[in-house]
PDB file of N, CA and C in Angstrom:
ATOM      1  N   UNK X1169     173.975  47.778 112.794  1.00 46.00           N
ATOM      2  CA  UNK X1169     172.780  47.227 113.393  1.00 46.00           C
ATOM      3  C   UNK X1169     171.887  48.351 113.891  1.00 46.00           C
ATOM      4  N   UNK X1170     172.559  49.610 114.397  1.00 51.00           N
ATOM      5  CA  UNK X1170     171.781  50.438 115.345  1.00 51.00           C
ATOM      6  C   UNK X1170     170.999  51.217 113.955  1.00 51.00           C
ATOM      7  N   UNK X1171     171.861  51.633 112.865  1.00 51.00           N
ATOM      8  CA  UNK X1171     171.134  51.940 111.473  1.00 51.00           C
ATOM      9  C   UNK X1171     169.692  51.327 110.946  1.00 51.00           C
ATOM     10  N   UNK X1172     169.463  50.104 110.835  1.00 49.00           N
ATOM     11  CA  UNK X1172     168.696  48.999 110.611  1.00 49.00           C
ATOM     12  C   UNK X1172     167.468  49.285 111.718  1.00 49.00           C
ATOM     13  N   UNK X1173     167.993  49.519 112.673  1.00 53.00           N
ATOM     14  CA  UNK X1173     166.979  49.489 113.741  1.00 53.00           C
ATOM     15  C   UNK X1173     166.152  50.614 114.120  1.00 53.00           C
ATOM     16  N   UNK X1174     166.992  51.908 113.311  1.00 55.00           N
ATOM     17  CA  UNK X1174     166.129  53.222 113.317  1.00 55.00           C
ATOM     18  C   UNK X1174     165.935  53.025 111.956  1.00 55.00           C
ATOM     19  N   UNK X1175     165.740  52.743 111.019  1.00 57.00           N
ATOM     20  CA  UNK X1175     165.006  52.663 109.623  1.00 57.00           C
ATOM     21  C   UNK X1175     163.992  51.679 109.675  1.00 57.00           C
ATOM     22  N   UNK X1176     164.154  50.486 110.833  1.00 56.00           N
ATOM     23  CA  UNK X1176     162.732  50.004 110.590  1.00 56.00           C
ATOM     24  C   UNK X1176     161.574  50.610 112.022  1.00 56.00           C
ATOM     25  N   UNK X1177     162.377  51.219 112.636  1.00 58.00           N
ATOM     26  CA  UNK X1177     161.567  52.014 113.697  1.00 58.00           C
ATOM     27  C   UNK X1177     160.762  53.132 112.715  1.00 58.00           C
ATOM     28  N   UNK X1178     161.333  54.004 111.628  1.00 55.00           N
ATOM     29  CA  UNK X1178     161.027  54.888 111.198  1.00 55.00           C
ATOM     30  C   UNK X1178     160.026  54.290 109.845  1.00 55.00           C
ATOM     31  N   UNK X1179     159.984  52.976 109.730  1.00 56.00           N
ATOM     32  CA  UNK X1179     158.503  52.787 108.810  1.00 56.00           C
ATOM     33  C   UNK X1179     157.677  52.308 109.563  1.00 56.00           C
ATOM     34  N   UNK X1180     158.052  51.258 111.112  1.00 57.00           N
ATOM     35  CA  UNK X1180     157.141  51.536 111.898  1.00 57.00           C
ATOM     36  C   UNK X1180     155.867  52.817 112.313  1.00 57.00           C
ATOM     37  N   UNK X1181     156.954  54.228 112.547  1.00 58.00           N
ATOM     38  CA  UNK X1181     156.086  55.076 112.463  1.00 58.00           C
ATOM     39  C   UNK X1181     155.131  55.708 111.419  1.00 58.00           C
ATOM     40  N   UNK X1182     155.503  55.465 110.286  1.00 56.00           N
ATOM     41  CA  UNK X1182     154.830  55.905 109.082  1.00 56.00           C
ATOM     42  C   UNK X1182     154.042  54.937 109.153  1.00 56.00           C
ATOM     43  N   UNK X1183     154.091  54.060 109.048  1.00 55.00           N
ATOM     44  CA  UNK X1183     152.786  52.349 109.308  1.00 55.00           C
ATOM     45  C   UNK X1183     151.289  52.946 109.996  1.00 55.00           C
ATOM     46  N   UNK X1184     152.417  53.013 111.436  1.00 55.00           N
ATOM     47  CA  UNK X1184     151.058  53.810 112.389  1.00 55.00           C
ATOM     48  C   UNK X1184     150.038  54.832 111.569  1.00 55.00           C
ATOM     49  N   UNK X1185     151.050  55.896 111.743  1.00 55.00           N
ATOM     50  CA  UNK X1185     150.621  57.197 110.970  1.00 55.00           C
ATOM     51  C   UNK X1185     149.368  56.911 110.037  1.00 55.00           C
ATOM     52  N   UNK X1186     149.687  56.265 108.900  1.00 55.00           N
ATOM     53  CA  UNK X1186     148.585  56.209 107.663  1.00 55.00           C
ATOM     54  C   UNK X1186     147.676  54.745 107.967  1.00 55.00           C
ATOM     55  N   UNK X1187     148.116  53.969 108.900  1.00 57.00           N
ATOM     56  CA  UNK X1187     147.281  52.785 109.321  1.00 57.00           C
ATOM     57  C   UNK X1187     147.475  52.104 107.933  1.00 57.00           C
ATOM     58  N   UNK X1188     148.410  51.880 107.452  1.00 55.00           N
ATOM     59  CA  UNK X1188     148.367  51.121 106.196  1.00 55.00           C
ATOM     60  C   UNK X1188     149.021  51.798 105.446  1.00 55.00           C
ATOM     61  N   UNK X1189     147.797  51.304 104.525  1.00 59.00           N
ATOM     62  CA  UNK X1189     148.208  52.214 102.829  1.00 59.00           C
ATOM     63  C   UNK X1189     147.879  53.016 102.613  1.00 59.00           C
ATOM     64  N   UNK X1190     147.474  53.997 103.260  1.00 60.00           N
ATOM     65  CA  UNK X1190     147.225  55.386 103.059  1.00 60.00           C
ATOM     66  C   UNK X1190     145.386  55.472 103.428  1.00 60.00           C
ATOM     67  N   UNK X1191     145.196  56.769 103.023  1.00 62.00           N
ATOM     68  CA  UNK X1191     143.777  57.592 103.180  1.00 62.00           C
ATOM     69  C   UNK X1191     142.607  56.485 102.868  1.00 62.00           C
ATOM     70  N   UNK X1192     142.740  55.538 101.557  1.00 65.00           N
ATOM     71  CA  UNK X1192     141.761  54.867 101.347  1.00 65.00           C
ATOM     72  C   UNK X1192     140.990  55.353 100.215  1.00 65.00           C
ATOM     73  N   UNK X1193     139.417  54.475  99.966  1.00 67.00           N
ATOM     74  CA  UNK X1193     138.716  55.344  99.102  1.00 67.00           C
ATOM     75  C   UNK X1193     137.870  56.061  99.624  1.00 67.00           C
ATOM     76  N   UNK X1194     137.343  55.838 101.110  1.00 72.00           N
ATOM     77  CA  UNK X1194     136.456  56.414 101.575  1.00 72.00           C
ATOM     78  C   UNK X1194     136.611  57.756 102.179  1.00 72.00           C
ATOM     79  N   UNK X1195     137.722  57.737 102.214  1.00 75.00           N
ATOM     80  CA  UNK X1195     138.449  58.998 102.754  1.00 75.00           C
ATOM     81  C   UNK X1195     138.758  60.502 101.748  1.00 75.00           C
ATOM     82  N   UNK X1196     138.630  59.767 100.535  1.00 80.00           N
ATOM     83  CA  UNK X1196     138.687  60.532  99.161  1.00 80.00           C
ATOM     84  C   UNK X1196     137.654  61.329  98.988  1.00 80.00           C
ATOM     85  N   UNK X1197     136.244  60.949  99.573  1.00 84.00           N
ATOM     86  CA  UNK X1197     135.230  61.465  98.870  1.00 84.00           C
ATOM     87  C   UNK X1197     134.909  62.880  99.741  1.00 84.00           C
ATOM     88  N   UNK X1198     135.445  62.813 101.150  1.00 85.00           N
ATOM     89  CA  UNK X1198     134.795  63.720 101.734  1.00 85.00           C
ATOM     90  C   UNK X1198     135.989  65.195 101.107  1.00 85.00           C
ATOM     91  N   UNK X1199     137.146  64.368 100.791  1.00 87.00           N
ATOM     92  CA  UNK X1199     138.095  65.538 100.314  1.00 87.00           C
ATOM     93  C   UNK X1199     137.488  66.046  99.284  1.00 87.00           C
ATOM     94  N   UNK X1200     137.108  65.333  98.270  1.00 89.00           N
ATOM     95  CA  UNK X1200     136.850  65.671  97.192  1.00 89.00           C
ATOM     96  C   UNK X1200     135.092  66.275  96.999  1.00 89.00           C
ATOM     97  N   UNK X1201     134.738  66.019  97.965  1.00 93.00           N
ATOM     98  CA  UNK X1201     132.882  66.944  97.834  1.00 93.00           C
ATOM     99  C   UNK X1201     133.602  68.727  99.170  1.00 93.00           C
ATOM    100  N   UNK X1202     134.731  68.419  99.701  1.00 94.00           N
ATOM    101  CA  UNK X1202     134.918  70.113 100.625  1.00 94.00           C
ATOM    102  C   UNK X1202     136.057  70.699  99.018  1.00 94.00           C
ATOM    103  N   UNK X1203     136.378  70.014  98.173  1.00 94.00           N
ATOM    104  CA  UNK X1203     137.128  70.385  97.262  1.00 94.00           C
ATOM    105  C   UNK X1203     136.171  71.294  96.204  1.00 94.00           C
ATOM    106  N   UNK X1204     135.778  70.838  95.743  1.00 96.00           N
ATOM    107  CA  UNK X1204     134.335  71.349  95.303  1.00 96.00           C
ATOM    108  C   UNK X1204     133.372  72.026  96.008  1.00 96.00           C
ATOM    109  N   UNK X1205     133.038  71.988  97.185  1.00 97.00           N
ATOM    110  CA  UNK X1205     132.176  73.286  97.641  1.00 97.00           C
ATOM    111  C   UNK X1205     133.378  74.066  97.751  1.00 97.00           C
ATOM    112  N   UNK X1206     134.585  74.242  98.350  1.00 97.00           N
ATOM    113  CA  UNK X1206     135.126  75.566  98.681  1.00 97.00           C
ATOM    114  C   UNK X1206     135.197  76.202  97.585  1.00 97.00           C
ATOM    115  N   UNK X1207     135.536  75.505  95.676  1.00 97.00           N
ATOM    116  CA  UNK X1207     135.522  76.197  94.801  1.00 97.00           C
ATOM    117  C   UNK X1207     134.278  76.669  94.479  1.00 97.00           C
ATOM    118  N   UNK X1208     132.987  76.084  94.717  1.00 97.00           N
ATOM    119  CA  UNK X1208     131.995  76.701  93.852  1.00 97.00           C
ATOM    120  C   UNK X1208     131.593  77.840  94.806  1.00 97.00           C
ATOM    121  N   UNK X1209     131.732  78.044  96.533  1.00 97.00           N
ATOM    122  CA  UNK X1209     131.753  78.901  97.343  1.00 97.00           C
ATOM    123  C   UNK X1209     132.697  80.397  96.808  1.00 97.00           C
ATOM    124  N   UNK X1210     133.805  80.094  95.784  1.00 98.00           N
ATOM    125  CA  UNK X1210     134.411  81.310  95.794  1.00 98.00           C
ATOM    126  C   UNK X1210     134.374  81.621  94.525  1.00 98.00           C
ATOM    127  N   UNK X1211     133.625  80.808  93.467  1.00 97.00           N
ATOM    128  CA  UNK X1211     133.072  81.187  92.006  1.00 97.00           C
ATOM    129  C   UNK X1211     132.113  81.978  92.644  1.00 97.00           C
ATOM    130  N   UNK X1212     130.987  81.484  93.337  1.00 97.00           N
ATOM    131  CA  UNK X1212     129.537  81.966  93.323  1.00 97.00           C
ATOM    132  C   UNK X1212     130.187  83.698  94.261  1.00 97.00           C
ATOM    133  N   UNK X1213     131.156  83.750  94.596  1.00 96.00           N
ATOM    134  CA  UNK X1213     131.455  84.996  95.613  1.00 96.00           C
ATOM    135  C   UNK X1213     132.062  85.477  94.586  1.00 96.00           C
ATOM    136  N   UNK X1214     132.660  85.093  93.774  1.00 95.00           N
ATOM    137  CA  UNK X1214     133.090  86.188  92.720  1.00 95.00           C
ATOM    138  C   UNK X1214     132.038  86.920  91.778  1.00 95.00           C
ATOM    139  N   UNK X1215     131.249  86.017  91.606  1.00 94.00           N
ATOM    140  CA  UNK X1215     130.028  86.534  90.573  1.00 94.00           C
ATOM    141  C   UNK X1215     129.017  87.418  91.219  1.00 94.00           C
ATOM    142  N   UNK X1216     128.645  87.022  92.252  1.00 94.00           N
ATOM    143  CA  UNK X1216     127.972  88.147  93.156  1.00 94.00           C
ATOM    144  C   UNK X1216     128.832  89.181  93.409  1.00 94.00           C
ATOM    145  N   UNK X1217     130.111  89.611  93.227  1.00 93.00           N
ATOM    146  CA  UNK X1217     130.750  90.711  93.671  1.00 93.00           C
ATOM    147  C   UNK X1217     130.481  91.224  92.225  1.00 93.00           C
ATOM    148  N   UNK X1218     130.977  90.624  90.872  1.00 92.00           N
ATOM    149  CA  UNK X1218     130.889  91.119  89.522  1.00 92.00           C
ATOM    150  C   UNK X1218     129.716  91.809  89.711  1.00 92.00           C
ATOM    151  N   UNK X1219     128.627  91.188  89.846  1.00 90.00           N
ATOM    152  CA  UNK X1219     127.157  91.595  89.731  1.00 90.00           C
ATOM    153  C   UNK X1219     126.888  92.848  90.624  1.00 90.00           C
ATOM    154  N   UNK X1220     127.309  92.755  91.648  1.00 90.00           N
ATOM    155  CA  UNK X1220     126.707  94.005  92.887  1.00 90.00           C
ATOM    156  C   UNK X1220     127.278  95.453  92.365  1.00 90.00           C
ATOM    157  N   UNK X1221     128.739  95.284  91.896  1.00 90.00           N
ATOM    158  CA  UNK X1221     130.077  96.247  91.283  1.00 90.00           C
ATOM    159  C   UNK X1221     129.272  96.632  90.116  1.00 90.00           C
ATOM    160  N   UNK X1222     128.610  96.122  89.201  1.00 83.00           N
ATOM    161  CA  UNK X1222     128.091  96.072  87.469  1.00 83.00           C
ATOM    162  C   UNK X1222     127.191  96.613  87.624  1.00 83.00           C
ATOM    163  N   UNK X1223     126.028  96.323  88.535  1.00 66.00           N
ATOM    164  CA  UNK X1223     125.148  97.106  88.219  1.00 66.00           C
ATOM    165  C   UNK X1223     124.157  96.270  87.396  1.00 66.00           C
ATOM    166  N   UNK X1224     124.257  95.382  86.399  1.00 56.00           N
ATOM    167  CA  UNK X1224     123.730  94.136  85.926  1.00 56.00           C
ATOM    168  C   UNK X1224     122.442  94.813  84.984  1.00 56.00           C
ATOM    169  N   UNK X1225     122.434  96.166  84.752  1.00 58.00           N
ATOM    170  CA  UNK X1225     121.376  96.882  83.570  1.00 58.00           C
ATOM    171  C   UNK X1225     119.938  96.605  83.883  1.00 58.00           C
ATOM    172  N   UNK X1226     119.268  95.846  85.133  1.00 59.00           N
ATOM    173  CA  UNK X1226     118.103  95.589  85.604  1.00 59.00           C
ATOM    174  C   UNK X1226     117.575  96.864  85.714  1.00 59.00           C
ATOM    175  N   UNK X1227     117.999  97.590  86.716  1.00 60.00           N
ATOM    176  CA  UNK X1227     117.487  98.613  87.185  1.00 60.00           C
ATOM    177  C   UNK X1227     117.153  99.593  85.937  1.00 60.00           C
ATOM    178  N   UNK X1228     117.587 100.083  84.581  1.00 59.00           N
ATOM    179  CA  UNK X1228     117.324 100.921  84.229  1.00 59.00           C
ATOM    180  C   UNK X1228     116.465 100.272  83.070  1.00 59.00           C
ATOM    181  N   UNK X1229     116.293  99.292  82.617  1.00 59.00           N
ATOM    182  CA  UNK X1229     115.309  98.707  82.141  1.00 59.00           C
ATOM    183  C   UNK X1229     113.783  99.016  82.856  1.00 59.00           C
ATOM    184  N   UNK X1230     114.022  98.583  84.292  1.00 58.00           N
ATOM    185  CA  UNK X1230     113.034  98.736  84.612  1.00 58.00           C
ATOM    186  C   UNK X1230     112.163 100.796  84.847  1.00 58.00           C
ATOM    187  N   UNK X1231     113.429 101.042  84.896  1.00 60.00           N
ATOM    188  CA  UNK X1231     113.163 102.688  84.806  1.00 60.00           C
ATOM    189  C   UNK X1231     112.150 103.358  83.616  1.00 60.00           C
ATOM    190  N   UNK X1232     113.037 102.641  82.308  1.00 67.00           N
ATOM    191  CA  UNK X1232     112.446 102.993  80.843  1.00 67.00           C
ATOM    192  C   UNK X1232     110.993 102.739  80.621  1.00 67.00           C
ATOM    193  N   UNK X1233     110.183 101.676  81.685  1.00 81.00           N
ATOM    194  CA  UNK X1233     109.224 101.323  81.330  1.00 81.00           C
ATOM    195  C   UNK X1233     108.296 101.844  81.931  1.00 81.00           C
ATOM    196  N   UNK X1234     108.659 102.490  83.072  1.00 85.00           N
ATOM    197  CA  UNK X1234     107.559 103.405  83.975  1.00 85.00           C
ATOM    198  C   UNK X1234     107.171 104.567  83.479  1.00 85.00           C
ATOM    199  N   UNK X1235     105.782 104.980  83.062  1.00 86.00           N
ATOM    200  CA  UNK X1235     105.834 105.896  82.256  1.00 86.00           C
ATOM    201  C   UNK X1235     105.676 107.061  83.460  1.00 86.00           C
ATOM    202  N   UNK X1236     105.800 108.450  82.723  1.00 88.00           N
ATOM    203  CA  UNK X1236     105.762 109.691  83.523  1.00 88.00           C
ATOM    204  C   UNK X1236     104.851 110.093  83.964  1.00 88.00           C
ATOM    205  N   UNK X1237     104.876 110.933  84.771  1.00 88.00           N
ATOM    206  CA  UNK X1237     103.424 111.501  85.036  1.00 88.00           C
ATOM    207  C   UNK X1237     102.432 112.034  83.549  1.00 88.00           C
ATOM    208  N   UNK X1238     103.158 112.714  83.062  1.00 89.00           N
ATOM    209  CA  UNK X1238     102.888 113.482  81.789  1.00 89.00           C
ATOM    210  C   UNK X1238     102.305 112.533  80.687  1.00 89.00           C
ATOM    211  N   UNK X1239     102.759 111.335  81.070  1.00 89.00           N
ATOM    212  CA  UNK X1239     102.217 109.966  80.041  1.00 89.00           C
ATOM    213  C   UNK X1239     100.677 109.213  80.695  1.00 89.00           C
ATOM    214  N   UNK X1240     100.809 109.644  81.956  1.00 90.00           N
ATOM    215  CA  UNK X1240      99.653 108.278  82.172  1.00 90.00           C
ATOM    216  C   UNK X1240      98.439 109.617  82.353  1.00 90.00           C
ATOM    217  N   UNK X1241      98.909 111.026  82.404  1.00 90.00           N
ATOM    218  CA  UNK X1241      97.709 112.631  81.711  1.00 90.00           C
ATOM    219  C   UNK X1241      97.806 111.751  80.864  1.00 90.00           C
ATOM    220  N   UNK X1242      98.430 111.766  79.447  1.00 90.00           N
ATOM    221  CA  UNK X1242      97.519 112.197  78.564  1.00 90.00           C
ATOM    222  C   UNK X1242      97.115 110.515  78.557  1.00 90.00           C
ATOM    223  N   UNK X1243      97.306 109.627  78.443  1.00 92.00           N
ATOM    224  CA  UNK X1243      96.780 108.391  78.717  1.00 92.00           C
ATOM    225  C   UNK X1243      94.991 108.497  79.216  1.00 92.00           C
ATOM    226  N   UNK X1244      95.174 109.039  80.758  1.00 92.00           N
ATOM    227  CA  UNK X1244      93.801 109.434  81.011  1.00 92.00           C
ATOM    228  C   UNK X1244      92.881 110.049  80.272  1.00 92.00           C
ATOM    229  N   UNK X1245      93.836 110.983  79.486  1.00 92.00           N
ATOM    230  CA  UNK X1245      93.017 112.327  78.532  1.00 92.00           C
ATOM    231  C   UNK X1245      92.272 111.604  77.262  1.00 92.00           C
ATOM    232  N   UNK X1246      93.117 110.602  76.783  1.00 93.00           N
ATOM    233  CA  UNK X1246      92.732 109.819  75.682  1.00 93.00           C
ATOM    234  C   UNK X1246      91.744 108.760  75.808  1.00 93.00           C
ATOM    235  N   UNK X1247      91.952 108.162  76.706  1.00 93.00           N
ATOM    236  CA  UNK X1247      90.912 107.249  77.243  1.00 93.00           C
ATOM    237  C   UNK X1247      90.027 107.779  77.598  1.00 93.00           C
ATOM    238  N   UNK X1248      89.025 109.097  77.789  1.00 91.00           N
ATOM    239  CA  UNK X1248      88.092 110.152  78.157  1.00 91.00           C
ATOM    240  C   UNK X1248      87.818 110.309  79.515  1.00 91.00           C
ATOM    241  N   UNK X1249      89.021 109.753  80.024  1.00 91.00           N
ATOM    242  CA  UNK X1249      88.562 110.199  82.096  1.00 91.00           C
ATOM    243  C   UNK X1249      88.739 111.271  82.517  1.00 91.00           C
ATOM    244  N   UNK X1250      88.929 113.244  81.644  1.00 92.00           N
ATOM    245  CA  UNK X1250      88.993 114.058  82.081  1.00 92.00           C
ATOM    246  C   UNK X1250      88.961 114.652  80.666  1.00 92.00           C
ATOM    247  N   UNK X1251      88.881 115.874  80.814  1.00 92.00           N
ATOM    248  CA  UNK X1251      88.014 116.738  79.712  1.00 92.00           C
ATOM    249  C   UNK X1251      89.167 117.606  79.422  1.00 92.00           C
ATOM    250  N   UNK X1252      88.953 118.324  78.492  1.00 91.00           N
ATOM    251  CA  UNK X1252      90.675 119.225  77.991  1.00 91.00           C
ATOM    252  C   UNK X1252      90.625 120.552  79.455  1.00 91.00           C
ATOM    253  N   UNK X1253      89.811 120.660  79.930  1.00 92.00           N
ATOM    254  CA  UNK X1253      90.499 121.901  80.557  1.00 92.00           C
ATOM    255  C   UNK X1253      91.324 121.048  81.820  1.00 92.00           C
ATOM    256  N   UNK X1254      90.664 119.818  82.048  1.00 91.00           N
ATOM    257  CA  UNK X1254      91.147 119.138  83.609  1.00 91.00           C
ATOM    258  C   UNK X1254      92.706 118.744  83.179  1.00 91.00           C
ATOM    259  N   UNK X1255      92.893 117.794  81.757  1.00 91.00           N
ATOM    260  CA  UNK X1255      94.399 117.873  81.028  1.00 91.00           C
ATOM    261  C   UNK X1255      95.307 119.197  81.280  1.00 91.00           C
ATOM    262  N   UNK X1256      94.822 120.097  80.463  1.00 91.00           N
ATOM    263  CA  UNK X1256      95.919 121.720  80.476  1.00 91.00           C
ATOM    264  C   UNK X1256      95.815 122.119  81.812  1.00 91.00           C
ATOM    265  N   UNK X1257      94.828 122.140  82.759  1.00 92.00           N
ATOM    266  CA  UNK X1257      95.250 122.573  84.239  1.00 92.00           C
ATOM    267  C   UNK X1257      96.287 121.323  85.002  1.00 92.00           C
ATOM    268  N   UNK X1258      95.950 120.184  84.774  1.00 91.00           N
ATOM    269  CA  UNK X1258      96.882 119.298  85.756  1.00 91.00           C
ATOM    270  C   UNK X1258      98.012 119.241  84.575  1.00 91.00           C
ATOM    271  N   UNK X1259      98.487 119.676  83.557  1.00 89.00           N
ATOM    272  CA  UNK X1259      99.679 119.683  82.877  1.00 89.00           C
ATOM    273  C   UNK X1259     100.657 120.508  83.151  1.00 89.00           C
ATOM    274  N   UNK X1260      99.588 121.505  83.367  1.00 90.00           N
ATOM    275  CA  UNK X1260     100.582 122.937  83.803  1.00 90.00           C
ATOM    276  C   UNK X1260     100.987 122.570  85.126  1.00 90.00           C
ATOM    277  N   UNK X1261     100.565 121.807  86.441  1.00 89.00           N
ATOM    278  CA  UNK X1261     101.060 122.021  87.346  1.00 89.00           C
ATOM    279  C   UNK X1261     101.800 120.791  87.374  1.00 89.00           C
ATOM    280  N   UNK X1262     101.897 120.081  86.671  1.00 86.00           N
ATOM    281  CA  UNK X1262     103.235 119.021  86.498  1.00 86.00           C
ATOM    282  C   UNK X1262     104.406 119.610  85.981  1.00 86.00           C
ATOM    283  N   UNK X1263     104.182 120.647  84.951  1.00 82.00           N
ATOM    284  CA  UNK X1263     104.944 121.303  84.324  1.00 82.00           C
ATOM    285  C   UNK X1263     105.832 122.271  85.429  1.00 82.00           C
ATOM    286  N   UNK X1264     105.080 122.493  85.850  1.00 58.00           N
ATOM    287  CA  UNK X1264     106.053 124.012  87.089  1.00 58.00           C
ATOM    288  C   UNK X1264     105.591 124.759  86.994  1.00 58.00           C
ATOM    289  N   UNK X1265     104.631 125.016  85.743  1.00 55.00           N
ATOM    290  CA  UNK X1265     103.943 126.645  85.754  1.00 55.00           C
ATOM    291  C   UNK X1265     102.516 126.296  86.450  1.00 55.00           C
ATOM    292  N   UNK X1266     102.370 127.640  86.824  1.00 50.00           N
ATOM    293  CA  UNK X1266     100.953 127.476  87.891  1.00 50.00           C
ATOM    294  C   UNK X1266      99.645 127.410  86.559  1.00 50.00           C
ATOM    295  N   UNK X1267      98.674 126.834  86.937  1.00 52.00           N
ATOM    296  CA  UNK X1267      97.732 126.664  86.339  1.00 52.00           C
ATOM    297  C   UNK X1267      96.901 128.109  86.049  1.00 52.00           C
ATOM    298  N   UNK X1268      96.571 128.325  84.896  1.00 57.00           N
ATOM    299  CA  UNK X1268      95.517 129.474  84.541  1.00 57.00           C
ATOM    300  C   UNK X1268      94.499 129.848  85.699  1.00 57.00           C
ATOM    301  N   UNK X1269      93.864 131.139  85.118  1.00 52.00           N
ATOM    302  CA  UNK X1269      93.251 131.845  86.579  1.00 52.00           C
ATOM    303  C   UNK X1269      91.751 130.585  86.809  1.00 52.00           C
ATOM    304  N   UNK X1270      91.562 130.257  87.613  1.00 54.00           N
ATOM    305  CA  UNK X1270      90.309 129.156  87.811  1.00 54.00           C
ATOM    306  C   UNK X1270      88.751 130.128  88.096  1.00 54.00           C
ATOM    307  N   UNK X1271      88.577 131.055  87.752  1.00 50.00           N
ATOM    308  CA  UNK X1271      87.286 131.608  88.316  1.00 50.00           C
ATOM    309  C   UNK X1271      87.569 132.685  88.838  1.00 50.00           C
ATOM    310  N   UNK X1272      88.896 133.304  89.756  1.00 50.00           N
ATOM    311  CA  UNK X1272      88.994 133.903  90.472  1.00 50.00           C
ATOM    312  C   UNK X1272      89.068 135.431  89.971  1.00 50.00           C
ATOM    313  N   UNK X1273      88.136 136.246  90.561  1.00 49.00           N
ATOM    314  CA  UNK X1273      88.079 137.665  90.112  1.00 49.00           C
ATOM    315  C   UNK X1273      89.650 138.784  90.294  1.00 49.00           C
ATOM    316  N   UNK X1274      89.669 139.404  89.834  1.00 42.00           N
ATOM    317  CA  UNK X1274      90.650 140.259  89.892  1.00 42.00           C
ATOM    318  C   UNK X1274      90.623 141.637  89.414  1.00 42.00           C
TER     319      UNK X1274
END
């Protein structure tokens, strides 16, 4: 008898516990929308780590397209906004070598 009486004490407590039949359907959804953000929270954290680590080839794309100093001379030179001596003097001092004598006596 005392057997009987702790086995139905002990679905008593499980009764309580789940109030029934368990979780329900309404109870499903909130599991199942934190189930799905925590995964897409640690996809989207993996891919931003791939990406930050990679380097992602943006940056040197954008490098290739900036032209040099030496490009947007002669650019100017061609388009007629400076005359050949103003080109070979501001070339040379892009270059490193000092520009030819300008006038100056010696």
């Amino acid at each position: 008898m005392e057997a009987s009486r702790k086995s139905g004490r002990w679905m008593e407590e499980i009764t309580m516990m789940y109030w029934g039949n368990g979780m329900g359907g309404w109870g499903m959804v909130p599991m199942a929308v934190s189930g799905l953000l925590f995964w897409g929270l640690i996809i989207t954290g993996i891919v931003l780590l791939v990406r930050s680590l990679g380097g992602g080839g943006q940056p040197d794309a954008v490098a290739a397209q900036t032209p040099t100093p030496q490009q947007v001379l002669a650019d100017r030179f061609a388009r007629g906004e400076i005359d050949e001596d103003e080109y070979t003097q501001r070339l040379q001092v892009l270059g490193g070598a000092a520009p030819s004598a300008r006038g100056t006596t010696g």
